[in-house]
Amino acid sequence: MLTEVRLRDLGVIAEATLALGPGLNVVTGETGAGKTMLLTGLGLLLGDRADSTLVRTGRPRAEAEGWVSLPADHPCRLRVEEAGGVVEDELVLARTLSSEGRSRAYAGGRSVPSGVLAEIGELLVAVHGQADQWRLRKVDAHTDLLDTLGGPDVRAAKEAYQRAHDAVARLRVQCEELRTRAGERVREADRLREGLESIERVDPRPGEDHELRAEGVRLDNVEVIRAALAQAQAAITAEPDGGYDATAGALEAITAARTGLAPALAHDDRLRELDLRLADVGYQLADIVSDLATALAGLDADPGRLDWVHRRRAELAALVRRYGADVDDVLAWGSAAAARLLDLDTADERLDACTAELSEAARALAAAGAELTAARRSAAPALAADISAEIAQLAMGRAGVQIEVSPAYEPDRAPRSGLDRVEIMIEEGDQPPRSITRSVSGGELSRLMLAIEVVAARRAPQSLPTLLFDEVDAGVGGAAALSVGARLAEVAAAHQVIVVTHLAQVAAYADRHLVVTKDAGGSVTTSTVRQVQGAERLAELSRMMSGDGASEAGLRHAEDLLNQVDSRRRRRRGSSRTRP
């Protein structure tokens, strides 16, 4: 629910505040006072296109701010939070428009694209005016209206149809992809087979490239390694090799050290520990000597082996260049390629399975479409009767409506909305029914929209946001105008309604009456908004009826009007209590 709207420097409005409340909020004022600019400001908050000509003459920018009270589970909260905004007790919306044409939008304290405001606006306010009858000027909206207000059977059938439609659409994409990519799959399979055959010919082992790299280094430097091993061995064993001259080896030195300690071991326990440590070092050196001898014996100086290692490394390198960073990557690619090749080789089987599944899903879609058509045709007469009963009270003569449900699509070409064309037709007397999309005036369309909203308030109250009606009473007067006011009040019993009107009979039903006034005393006309009550409200109603807000006759007439409205409300409440 909108609780407040503030406007600054917007057209003729220097500064204005609309304090809105639940129920029926009525906006009145003389022609040219600025009522349209109030609606324009509200439209800016709801994401309408900005126009720099709206900025008040001589001012740098126009501003609009709005406060919205939302229930905890309202979808607007989630949309604002997705955009980075914060919703606390109320949602704050804002829009600024510079005289140079720059526009900025804000939601929940965060700058957002104006499109986000438009999304939020669609969840908050439904606008109905002679120039904005989007719900009834488009035939597609007639389908949505019937599906929304047709009852639970229609809604359930619609949901089942849309699930079936989505399943068919998904399978069509899958089958088409399998079908159109057949040639590409053949080429891909050939490439994979070629790669797998190359890997199979070389038959690499995990880590083989790293092992051969190390072996190649050893073989290329075998004489250097041999000399180093021999020198280390001689240093430990005191056995000169290759010209090495040693006076004593490490093992001999350790043996001599233990021999020197032996006579004193019985006299000092600390020397026993040193002797044990020397013995341990001797054992380790002996092991090292053995390992050095093994390494020397294992050195392979065979030139044939070195040539083989280089050839093998070249083969592996060729694979690595094509399929990975090392042999392990090549083997991983091979495993993935084998799995993908299996998938490609079974594509024809999967296409057959997909085609069969699509055929079954198409049959289910046709059945669901037929069920939706039947549910719509069953619900249409009762909904049309309810709407006709309402428009009979809204100065539309003997007009009534029919809701036609006719076949429009084959199941394989139908949109997600169903197989039908749903159209609201207006009928008057013996005249053939005619489509409301082309043959109904703006004023009639506004009243028809009001009738539909009254029915919607009874049938599906949770579907209605705040409603804004712009001069829905065009061309209406007398008792019919009172009926328009009564219908607006009925809708407003459960939902916030904002109405811009010229009729006192409508304004008399207001829970909150706002008046737009203009002051042309200065160089620039200025409009303001104020809430009227008591004597001020009587004066405004008198002005609306007689053009004079101060005449005694007009004031008496206004008071009689309010009494008449109160009486009608009491009778309606009594009728509602006794209605079965």
Coordinates of C-alpha atoms in Angstrom, one line a residue:
M1 CA 0.0 0.0 0.0
L2 CA 1.2 3.5 -0.9
T3 CA 1.4 5.6 2.2
E4 CA 2.9 8.8 1.0
V5 CA 4.1 10.4 -2.2
R6 CA 6.1 13.6 -2.3
L7 CA 6.8 15.7 -5.4
R8 CA 9.0 18.7 -5.9
D9 CA 9.5 20.9 -9.0
L10 CA 7.4 18.7 -11.2
G11 CA 5.6 20.7 -13.8
V12 CA 3.2 23.1 -12.1
I13 CA 3.8 21.4 -8.7
A14 CA 6.5 23.3 -6.7
E15 CA 6.0 20.9 -3.7
A16 CA 3.2 18.6 -2.8
T17 CA 2.6 15.7 -0.5
L18 CA -0.1 13.0 -1.0
A19 CA -0.8 11.3 2.3
L20 CA -2.6 8.1 1.2
G21 CA -4.3 5.5 3.3
P22 CA -6.2 2.3 2.9
G23 CA -9.6 2.2 1.2
L24 CA -10.7 4.7 -1.4
N25 CA -8.4 7.7 -1.9
V26 CA -10.1 10.3 -4.2
V27 CA -8.2 13.1 -5.9
T28 CA -10.3 16.1 -7.2
G29 CA -9.6 19.6 -8.4
E30 CA -10.4 22.0 -11.2
T31 CA -9.4 21.3 -14.7
G32 CA -5.8 22.3 -15.2
A33 CA -5.1 22.3 -11.5
G34 CA -2.4 19.6 -11.8
K35 CA -4.1 16.3 -11.2
T36 CA -2.4 14.9 -14.3
M37 CA 1.0 15.9 -13.0
L38 CA 0.3 14.0 -9.7
L39 CA -0.3 10.9 -11.8
T40 CA 2.8 11.7 -13.8
G41 CA 4.9 11.9 -10.6
L42 CA 3.5 8.6 -9.4
G43 CA 4.3 7.1 -12.9
L44 CA 7.9 8.2 -12.5
L45 CA 8.1 6.2 -9.2
L46 CA 6.7 3.2 -11.0
G47 CA 9.3 3.3 -13.8
D48 CA 7.6 5.4 -16.5
R49 CA 9.8 7.0 -19.1
A50 CA 11.3 10.3 -17.9
D51 CA 11.0 13.6 -19.9
S52 CA 13.1 16.6 -19.1
T53 CA 10.2 18.9 -20.1
L54 CA 8.5 17.7 -16.8
V55 CA 11.0 19.7 -14.7
R56 CA 9.5 22.9 -13.4
T57 CA 10.6 26.0 -15.3
G58 CA 13.7 27.5 -13.8
R59 CA 14.5 24.6 -11.6
P60 CA 17.5 22.2 -12.0
R61 CA 15.6 19.0 -11.4
A62 CA 12.4 17.4 -10.4
E63 CA 12.1 14.9 -7.6
A64 CA 9.5 12.2 -6.7
E65 CA 9.6 10.0 -3.5
G66 CA 7.2 7.4 -2.4
W67 CA 6.8 5.3 0.7
V68 CA 5.2 1.8 0.4
S69 CA 4.0 -0.4 3.3
L70 CA 4.5 -4.1 2.4
P71 CA 3.6 -7.4 4.0
A72 CA 6.6 -9.6 5.0
D73 CA 6.1 -12.0 2.1
H74 CA 5.5 -9.4 -0.7
P75 CA 7.6 -10.2 -3.8
C76 CA 8.7 -6.6 -4.0
R77 CA 10.9 -7.2 -0.9
L78 CA 12.8 -9.9 -2.7
R79 CA 13.2 -7.8 -5.9
V80 CA 14.5 -4.8 -4.0
E81 CA 17.0 -6.9 -2.0
E82 CA 18.2 -8.6 -5.3
A83 CA 18.9 -5.0 -6.5
G84 CA 20.9 -4.3 -3.4
G85 CA 18.3 -2.2 -1.6
V86 CA 17.0 -2.5 2.0
V87 CA 13.3 -2.7 3.0
E88 CA 12.7 -2.0 6.7
D89 CA 9.3 -0.9 8.0
E90 CA 8.5 0.7 4.6
L91 CA 10.0 0.5 1.1
V92 CA 11.2 3.9 -0.1
L93 CA 11.2 4.6 -3.9
A94 CA 12.7 7.7 -5.5
R95 CA 13.3 9.3 -8.9
T96 CA 15.1 12.4 -9.9
L97 CA 15.0 14.1 -13.3
S98 CA 17.4 16.8 -14.3
S99 CA 16.5 19.7 -16.7
E100 CA 19.2 18.3 -19.0
G101 CA 17.4 15.0 -19.2
R102 CA 19.4 12.8 -16.8
S103 CA 17.3 10.5 -14.7
R104 CA 18.2 8.5 -11.6
A105 CA 16.1 5.8 -9.8
Y106 CA 16.4 4.5 -6.3
A107 CA 14.8 1.6 -4.4
G108 CA 15.4 0.8 -0.8
G109 CA 18.2 3.4 -0.6
R110 CA 20.1 1.9 -3.5
S111 CA 20.5 3.4 -7.0
V112 CA 18.8 1.1 -9.6
P113 CA 18.0 1.1 -13.3
S114 CA 14.6 2.6 -14.0
G115 CA 13.6 -0.8 -15.3
V116 CA 13.7 -2.2 -11.7
L117 CA 11.3 0.5 -10.7
A118 CA 9.0 -0.7 -13.5
E119 CA 9.2 -4.3 -12.3
I120 CA 8.4 -3.1 -8.7
G121 CA 5.6 -0.9 -10.1
E122 CA 3.9 -3.9 -11.8
L123 CA 3.8 -5.7 -8.5
L124 CA 2.4 -2.6 -6.6
V125 CA 0.0 -0.7 -8.8
A126 CA -2.4 -1.5 -11.6
V127 CA -3.2 1.7 -13.6
H128 CA -6.5 2.0 -15.3
G129 CA -7.3 5.1 -17.4
Q130 CA -8.6 6.0 -20.8
A131 CA -5.1 6.2 -22.2
D132 CA -3.7 3.1 -20.3
Q133 CA -6.2 0.2 -20.7
W134 CA -3.4 -2.3 -21.3
R135 CA -5.3 -5.1 -19.8
L136 CA -8.2 -4.9 -22.1
R137 CA -6.7 -3.5 -25.3
K138 CA -4.6 -6.7 -25.8
V139 CA -6.4 -10.0 -26.5
D140 CA -3.7 -11.9 -24.7
A141 CA -4.7 -10.1 -21.5
H142 CA -8.2 -11.6 -21.9
T143 CA -6.8 -15.0 -21.7
D144 CA -4.9 -14.1 -18.5
L145 CA -8.1 -12.6 -17.0
L146 CA -10.1 -15.7 -17.6
D147 CA -7.4 -17.9 -16.3
T148 CA -7.0 -15.7 -13.1
L149 CA -10.7 -15.3 -12.4
G150 CA -12.1 -18.5 -13.8
G151 CA -11.6 -20.5 -10.6
P152 CA -9.4 -23.3 -9.3
D153 CA -10.2 -25.8 -12.1
V154 CA -9.0 -23.3 -14.7
R155 CA -5.8 -22.5 -12.8
A156 CA -5.0 -26.1 -12.2
A157 CA -5.6 -26.9 -15.9
K158 CA -3.4 -24.0 -16.9
E159 CA -0.6 -25.1 -14.7
A160 CA -0.8 -28.7 -16.0
Y161 CA -0.7 -27.4 -19.6
Q162 CA 2.3 -25.1 -19.0
R163 CA 4.2 -28.0 -17.5
A164 CA 3.4 -30.1 -20.5
H165 CA 4.4 -27.3 -22.8
D166 CA 7.7 -26.8 -21.1
A167 CA 8.5 -30.5 -21.3
V168 CA 7.8 -30.5 -25.1
A169 CA 9.9 -27.4 -25.6
R170 CA 12.8 -28.9 -23.7
L171 CA 12.6 -32.2 -25.7
R172 CA 12.4 -30.3 -29.0
V173 CA 15.6 -28.5 -28.2
Q174 CA 17.3 -31.8 -27.2
C175 CA 16.2 -33.6 -30.3
E176 CA 17.0 -30.8 -32.7
E177 CA 20.5 -30.6 -31.2
L178 CA 21.0 -34.3 -31.7
R179 CA 19.7 -34.1 -35.2
T180 CA 21.5 -30.9 -36.5
R181 CA 24.9 -31.8 -35.0
A182 CA 25.1 -35.2 -36.7
G183 CA 27.9 -34.1 -39.1
E184 CA 29.8 -32.3 -36.4
R185 CA 29.6 -35.4 -34.2
V186 CA 31.1 -37.5 -37.0
R187 CA 34.0 -35.1 -37.4
E188 CA 34.5 -35.0 -33.7
A189 CA 34.5 -38.8 -33.4
D190 CA 37.1 -39.0 -36.2
R191 CA 39.4 -36.6 -34.3
L192 CA 39.0 -38.5 -31.1
R193 CA 39.7 -41.9 -32.7
E194 CA 42.8 -40.5 -34.3
G195 CA 44.0 -39.2 -30.9
L196 CA 43.2 -42.5 -29.1
E197 CA 45.0 -44.5 -31.8
S198 CA 48.1 -42.3 -31.4
I199 CA 48.1 -42.8 -27.7
E200 CA 47.5 -46.5 -28.1
R201 CA 50.5 -46.8 -30.5
V202 CA 52.9 -45.1 -28.0
D203 CA 51.3 -46.8 -25.0
P204 CA 52.7 -44.4 -22.4
R205 CA 52.8 -45.3 -18.7
P206 CA 51.9 -42.9 -15.9
G207 CA 54.9 -40.7 -15.1
E208 CA 57.0 -42.3 -17.8
D209 CA 58.1 -39.0 -19.3
H210 CA 59.5 -37.8 -15.9
E211 CA 61.3 -41.1 -15.4
L212 CA 62.9 -41.0 -18.9
R213 CA 63.9 -37.4 -18.5
A214 CA 65.9 -38.4 -15.3
E215 CA 67.4 -41.5 -17.0
G216 CA 68.5 -39.4 -20.0
V217 CA 70.3 -37.0 -17.8
R218 CA 72.1 -39.8 -16.1
L219 CA 73.1 -41.5 -19.4
D220 CA 74.3 -38.2 -20.9
N221 CA 76.6 -37.7 -17.8
V222 CA 77.6 -41.3 -17.0
E223 CA 81.3 -40.7 -16.8
V224 CA 80.9 -37.8 -14.5
I225 CA 78.7 -39.9 -12.3
R226 CA 81.1 -42.9 -12.4
A227 CA 84.0 -40.8 -11.3
A228 CA 82.1 -39.2 -8.5
L229 CA 80.9 -42.5 -7.1
A230 CA 84.4 -44.0 -7.3
Q231 CA 85.9 -41.0 -5.5
A232 CA 83.3 -41.2 -2.7
Q233 CA 83.8 -45.0 -2.3
A234 CA 87.6 -44.6 -2.1
A235 CA 87.3 -41.9 0.5
I236 CA 85.4 -44.2 2.8
T237 CA 87.3 -47.4 2.2
A238 CA 90.9 -46.1 1.6
E239 CA 91.0 -48.1 -1.6
P240 CA 92.4 -45.7 -4.3
D241 CA 90.7 -46.0 -7.7
G242 CA 91.5 -44.1 -10.8
G243 CA 94.6 -42.4 -9.3
Y244 CA 92.9 -41.4 -6.1
D245 CA 95.6 -41.2 -3.3
A246 CA 94.2 -41.7 0.2
T247 CA 96.3 -42.3 3.4
A248 CA 93.4 -43.6 5.4
G249 CA 89.7 -44.3 4.7
A250 CA 86.8 -43.3 6.9
L251 CA 86.1 -46.9 7.9
E252 CA 89.7 -47.4 8.9
A253 CA 89.6 -44.2 10.9
I254 CA 86.5 -45.3 12.8
T255 CA 88.1 -48.7 13.5
A256 CA 91.2 -47.0 14.9
A257 CA 89.1 -44.7 17.1
R258 CA 87.2 -47.6 18.7
T259 CA 90.5 -49.5 19.2
G260 CA 91.9 -46.5 21.0
L261 CA 88.8 -46.3 23.3
A262 CA 88.7 -50.0 24.1
P263 CA 91.1 -50.1 27.1
A264 CA 89.2 -47.4 28.9
L265 CA 85.6 -48.7 28.4
A266 CA 85.6 -50.6 31.7
H267 CA 86.5 -47.5 33.6
D268 CA 84.1 -44.8 32.3
D269 CA 80.5 -45.4 31.3
R270 CA 80.5 -42.3 29.1
L271 CA 83.1 -43.9 26.8
R272 CA 80.7 -46.8 26.2
E273 CA 78.1 -44.4 24.8
L274 CA 80.8 -42.9 22.5
D275 CA 81.9 -46.3 21.4
L276 CA 78.3 -47.3 20.5
R277 CA 77.9 -44.1 18.5
L278 CA 81.1 -44.8 16.6
A279 CA 79.9 -48.3 15.9
D280 CA 76.6 -47.0 14.5
V281 CA 78.5 -44.6 12.2
G282 CA 80.6 -47.5 11.0
Y283 CA 77.5 -49.6 10.1
Q284 CA 76.0 -46.6 8.2
L285 CA 79.2 -46.1 6.3
A286 CA 79.4 -49.7 5.4
D287 CA 75.8 -49.5 4.0
I288 CA 76.8 -46.4 2.0
V289 CA 79.8 -48.3 0.6
S290 CA 77.5 -51.1 -0.5
D291 CA 75.1 -48.6 -2.1
L292 CA 77.9 -46.8 -3.9
A293 CA 79.2 -50.1 -5.3
T294 CA 75.6 -51.0 -6.5
A295 CA 75.3 -47.6 -8.2
L296 CA 78.7 -48.1 -9.9
A297 CA 77.8 -51.6 -11.0
G298 CA 74.4 -50.3 -12.3
L299 CA 75.7 -47.6 -14.5
D300 CA 74.8 -48.4 -18.1
A301 CA 77.1 -46.9 -20.6
D302 CA 75.4 -48.7 -23.5
P303 CA 75.0 -46.1 -26.3
G304 CA 72.0 -48.1 -27.6
R305 CA 70.1 -47.5 -24.4
L306 CA 70.7 -43.7 -24.5
D307 CA 69.5 -43.6 -28.1
W308 CA 66.3 -45.5 -27.2
V309 CA 65.6 -43.1 -24.3
H310 CA 65.9 -40.1 -26.6
R311 CA 63.6 -41.7 -29.2
R312 CA 61.1 -42.7 -26.5
R313 CA 61.1 -39.2 -25.1
A314 CA 60.5 -37.7 -28.5
E315 CA 57.4 -40.0 -29.0
L316 CA 56.0 -38.9 -25.6
A317 CA 56.8 -35.3 -26.3
A318 CA 54.7 -35.5 -29.5
L319 CA 51.7 -36.7 -27.5
V320 CA 52.2 -34.1 -24.8
R321 CA 52.3 -31.3 -27.4
R322 CA 48.8 -32.3 -28.6
Y323 CA 47.0 -33.6 -25.5
G324 CA 48.4 -32.1 -22.3
A325 CA 51.2 -30.8 -20.1
D326 CA 52.7 -34.2 -19.4
V327 CA 52.0 -37.9 -19.9
D328 CA 49.6 -38.0 -17.0
D329 CA 47.5 -35.3 -18.8
V330 CA 47.7 -37.3 -22.0
L331 CA 46.3 -40.4 -20.3
A332 CA 43.5 -38.3 -18.7
W333 CA 42.7 -36.9 -22.1
G334 CA 42.5 -40.4 -23.5
S335 CA 40.1 -41.5 -20.8
A336 CA 37.8 -38.5 -21.4
A337 CA 38.0 -39.0 -25.1
A338 CA 37.0 -42.6 -24.9
A339 CA 34.0 -41.7 -22.8
R340 CA 33.0 -38.9 -25.2
L341 CA 33.5 -41.2 -28.2
L342 CA 31.1 -43.7 -26.6
D343 CA 28.6 -40.9 -26.1
L344 CA 29.0 -39.8 -29.8
D345 CA 28.7 -43.4 -31.0
T346 CA 25.4 -43.8 -29.2
A347 CA 23.9 -40.4 -30.3
D348 CA 21.7 -42.1 -32.9
E349 CA 20.2 -44.3 -30.3
R350 CA 19.6 -41.3 -28.1
L351 CA 18.0 -39.4 -30.9
D352 CA 15.6 -42.3 -31.4
A353 CA 14.8 -42.3 -27.7
C354 CA 14.4 -38.5 -27.7
T355 CA 12.1 -38.6 -30.6
A356 CA 9.9 -41.2 -29.0
E357 CA 9.8 -39.3 -25.7
L358 CA 8.9 -36.1 -27.7
S359 CA 6.0 -37.9 -29.4
E360 CA 4.7 -39.0 -26.0
A361 CA 5.1 -35.5 -24.5
A362 CA 3.3 -34.0 -27.5
R363 CA 0.3 -36.3 -26.9
A364 CA 0.3 -35.3 -23.3
L365 CA 0.4 -31.6 -24.3
A366 CA -2.6 -32.0 -26.7
A367 CA -4.5 -33.7 -23.9
A368 CA -3.6 -31.0 -21.4
G369 CA -4.6 -28.3 -24.0
A370 CA -8.0 -29.9 -24.5
E371 CA -8.5 -30.0 -20.7
L372 CA -7.6 -26.4 -20.4
T373 CA -10.0 -25.5 -23.2
A374 CA -12.8 -27.4 -21.6
A375 CA -12.1 -25.7 -18.2
R376 CA -12.1 -22.2 -19.8
R377 CA -15.4 -22.9 -21.7
S378 CA -17.0 -24.1 -18.5
A379 CA -15.9 -21.1 -16.5
A380 CA -16.4 -18.3 -19.1
P381 CA -20.3 -18.0 -18.9
A382 CA -20.4 -17.5 -15.1
L383 CA -17.5 -14.9 -15.3
A384 CA -19.2 -13.1 -18.1
A385 CA -22.5 -13.0 -16.2
D386 CA -20.8 -11.5 -13.1
I387 CA -19.1 -8.8 -15.2
S388 CA -22.4 -8.1 -17.1
A389 CA -24.2 -7.7 -13.8
E390 CA -21.7 -5.0 -12.8
I391 CA -21.6 -3.0 -16.0
A392 CA -25.4 -2.9 -15.9
Q393 CA -25.0 -0.4 -13.0
L394 CA -22.3 1.7 -14.8
A395 CA -24.3 3.7 -17.4
M396 CA -23.6 1.4 -20.3
G397 CA -27.2 0.9 -21.3
R398 CA -28.2 -2.7 -22.0
A399 CA -24.6 -3.7 -22.5
G400 CA -23.4 -7.1 -21.4
V401 CA -20.3 -9.2 -22.1
Q402 CA -19.6 -12.6 -23.5
I403 CA -16.3 -14.4 -23.2
E404 CA -15.6 -16.4 -26.3
V405 CA -13.1 -19.3 -26.2
S406 CA -12.3 -20.4 -29.7
P407 CA -9.6 -22.7 -31.2
A408 CA -6.6 -20.8 -32.4
Y409 CA -3.5 -23.1 -32.4
E410 CA -2.6 -26.6 -33.2
P411 CA -0.8 -28.3 -30.2
D412 CA 2.5 -28.4 -31.9
R413 CA 2.4 -24.7 -32.6
A414 CA 0.6 -23.4 -29.6
P415 CA 2.1 -20.8 -27.2
R416 CA 2.5 -21.3 -23.5
S417 CA -0.9 -19.7 -22.9
G418 CA -2.8 -22.6 -24.5
L419 CA -4.6 -23.6 -27.7
D420 CA -7.3 -21.0 -27.5
R421 CA -8.1 -17.4 -28.4
V422 CA -10.0 -15.9 -25.5
E423 CA -11.8 -12.6 -26.2
I424 CA -14.2 -10.5 -24.2
M425 CA -17.0 -9.4 -26.5
I426 CA -19.5 -6.6 -25.7
E427 CA -23.2 -7.1 -26.7
E428 CA -26.0 -4.6 -26.7
G429 CA -29.5 -5.6 -27.4
D430 CA -29.9 -7.4 -30.7
Q431 CA -26.6 -6.2 -32.0
P432 CA -24.0 -8.9 -32.7
P433 CA -21.3 -9.1 -30.1
R434 CA -18.2 -7.0 -30.9
S435 CA -14.6 -7.1 -29.6
I436 CA -13.8 -4.7 -26.9
T437 CA -10.3 -4.3 -28.2
R438 CA -11.5 -2.2 -31.1
S439 CA -15.1 -1.0 -30.7
V440 CA -15.4 0.4 -27.2
S441 CA -14.6 4.0 -26.2
G442 CA -12.1 4.9 -23.6
G443 CA -14.7 5.8 -21.0
E444 CA -16.6 2.6 -21.6
L445 CA -13.4 0.6 -21.4
S446 CA -12.5 2.2 -18.1
R447 CA -15.9 1.3 -16.6
L448 CA -15.7 -2.2 -18.0
M449 CA -12.3 -2.4 -16.3
L450 CA -13.9 -1.2 -13.0
A451 CA -16.6 -3.9 -13.4
I452 CA -13.9 -6.5 -13.9
E453 CA -12.0 -5.3 -10.8
V454 CA -15.1 -5.5 -8.7
V455 CA -15.6 -9.1 -9.8
A456 CA -11.9 -9.8 -9.2
A457 CA -12.1 -8.4 -5.7
R458 CA -14.8 -11.0 -5.0
R459 CA -13.3 -14.0 -6.9
A460 CA -9.5 -13.5 -6.4
P461 CA -8.8 -10.7 -3.9
Q462 CA -5.2 -11.8 -3.4
S463 CA -4.4 -11.0 -7.1
L464 CA -5.1 -7.3 -6.8
P465 CA -2.4 -4.7 -6.1
T466 CA -3.1 -1.1 -5.4
L467 CA -5.5 0.2 -8.2
L468 CA -5.3 3.6 -9.8
F469 CA -8.3 4.8 -11.8
D470 CA -7.9 7.9 -14.0
E471 CA -11.3 9.5 -14.8
V472 CA -13.1 6.1 -14.9
D473 CA -16.3 8.1 -14.6
A474 CA -16.0 9.8 -18.0
G475 CA -19.4 10.3 -19.6
V476 CA -21.3 9.1 -16.5
G477 CA -23.7 11.1 -14.4
G478 CA -26.6 10.9 -12.0
A479 CA -27.5 7.6 -10.4
A480 CA -24.9 5.8 -12.6
A481 CA -22.2 8.0 -11.1
L482 CA -23.3 6.8 -7.6
S483 CA -23.0 3.3 -8.8
V484 CA -19.5 3.9 -10.0
G485 CA -18.6 5.3 -6.6
A486 CA -20.2 2.3 -4.9
R487 CA -18.2 -0.1 -7.0
L488 CA -15.0 1.7 -6.3
A489 CA -15.8 1.6 -2.6
E490 CA -16.5 -2.1 -2.8
V491 CA -13.1 -2.8 -4.4
A492 CA -11.5 -0.4 -1.8
A493 CA -13.0 -2.4 1.1
A494 CA -10.2 -4.9 0.7
H495 CA -7.6 -3.0 -1.4
Q496 CA -6.1 0.5 -1.7
V497 CA -7.8 2.4 -4.5
I498 CA -6.7 5.8 -5.9
V499 CA -9.2 7.6 -8.1
V500 CA -8.9 10.8 -10.1
T501 CA -12.5 12.1 -10.7
H502 CA -14.6 15.1 -11.7
L503 CA -17.8 13.6 -10.2
A504 CA -19.0 14.6 -6.7
Q505 CA -21.0 11.3 -6.6
V506 CA -17.7 9.4 -6.8
A507 CA -15.8 11.6 -4.5
A508 CA -18.5 11.3 -1.9
Y509 CA -17.5 7.7 -1.3
A510 CA -13.9 8.6 -0.4
D511 CA -12.2 7.4 2.7
R512 CA -9.7 10.1 2.1
H513 CA -10.4 13.1 -0.1
L514 CA -7.4 15.0 -1.6
V515 CA -7.9 18.3 -3.5
V516 CA -5.4 19.8 -6.0
T517 CA -5.6 23.6 -6.1
K518 CA -3.6 26.1 -8.2
D519 CA -2.4 29.6 -7.5
A520 CA -1.9 31.7 -10.6
G521 CA -1.1 34.9 -8.7
G522 CA 2.7 34.8 -9.3
S523 CA 4.7 34.7 -12.5
V524 CA 4.4 30.9 -12.6
T525 CA 1.3 28.8 -11.8
T526 CA 1.8 26.7 -8.7
S527 CA -0.3 23.7 -7.6
T528 CA -0.6 22.2 -4.1
V529 CA -2.4 19.2 -2.6
R530 CA -4.3 19.0 0.6
Q531 CA -6.7 16.6 2.4
V532 CA -10.1 18.0 3.0
Q533 CA -12.6 17.1 5.8
G534 CA -15.7 18.5 7.3
A535 CA -16.7 21.9 5.9
E536 CA -13.8 22.0 3.4
R537 CA -14.9 18.7 1.9
L538 CA -18.5 20.0 1.6
A539 CA -17.2 23.1 -0.2
E540 CA -15.2 20.9 -2.6
L541 CA -18.2 18.7 -3.3
S542 CA -20.4 21.8 -3.8
R543 CA -17.8 23.2 -6.3
M544 CA -17.8 19.9 -8.2
M545 CA -21.6 19.9 -8.5
S546 CA -22.5 23.5 -9.0
G547 CA -19.2 25.3 -9.7
D548 CA -19.5 27.3 -6.5
G549 CA -18.1 26.0 -3.3
A550 CA -19.7 28.7 -1.2
S551 CA -23.3 28.8 -2.2
E552 CA -25.8 27.6 0.5
A553 CA -27.8 25.6 -2.1
G554 CA -24.6 23.9 -3.2
L555 CA -23.5 23.1 0.3
R556 CA -26.9 21.6 1.2
H557 CA -26.8 19.6 -2.0
A558 CA -23.3 18.3 -1.0
E559 CA -24.5 17.4 2.5
D560 CA -27.5 15.6 1.0
L561 CA -25.1 13.7 -1.3
L562 CA -23.0 12.5 1.7
N563 CA -26.1 11.4 3.5
Q564 CA -27.3 9.5 0.5
V565 CA -23.9 7.8 0.2
D566 CA -24.0 6.8 3.8
S567 CA -27.5 5.4 3.4
R568 CA -26.4 3.4 0.4
R569 CA -23.4 2.0 2.3
R570 CA -25.6 1.0 5.2
R571 CA -28.0 -0.8 3.0
R572 CA -25.2 -2.5 1.2
R573 CA -23.6 -3.7 4.4
G574 CA -27.0 -5.0 5.5
S575 CA -27.4 -6.8 2.2
S576 CA -23.9 -8.3 2.6
R577 CA -24.7 -9.7 6.1
T578 CA -27.9 -11.3 4.9
R579 CA -26.5 -12.7 1.6
P580 CA -26.1 -16.5 1.8

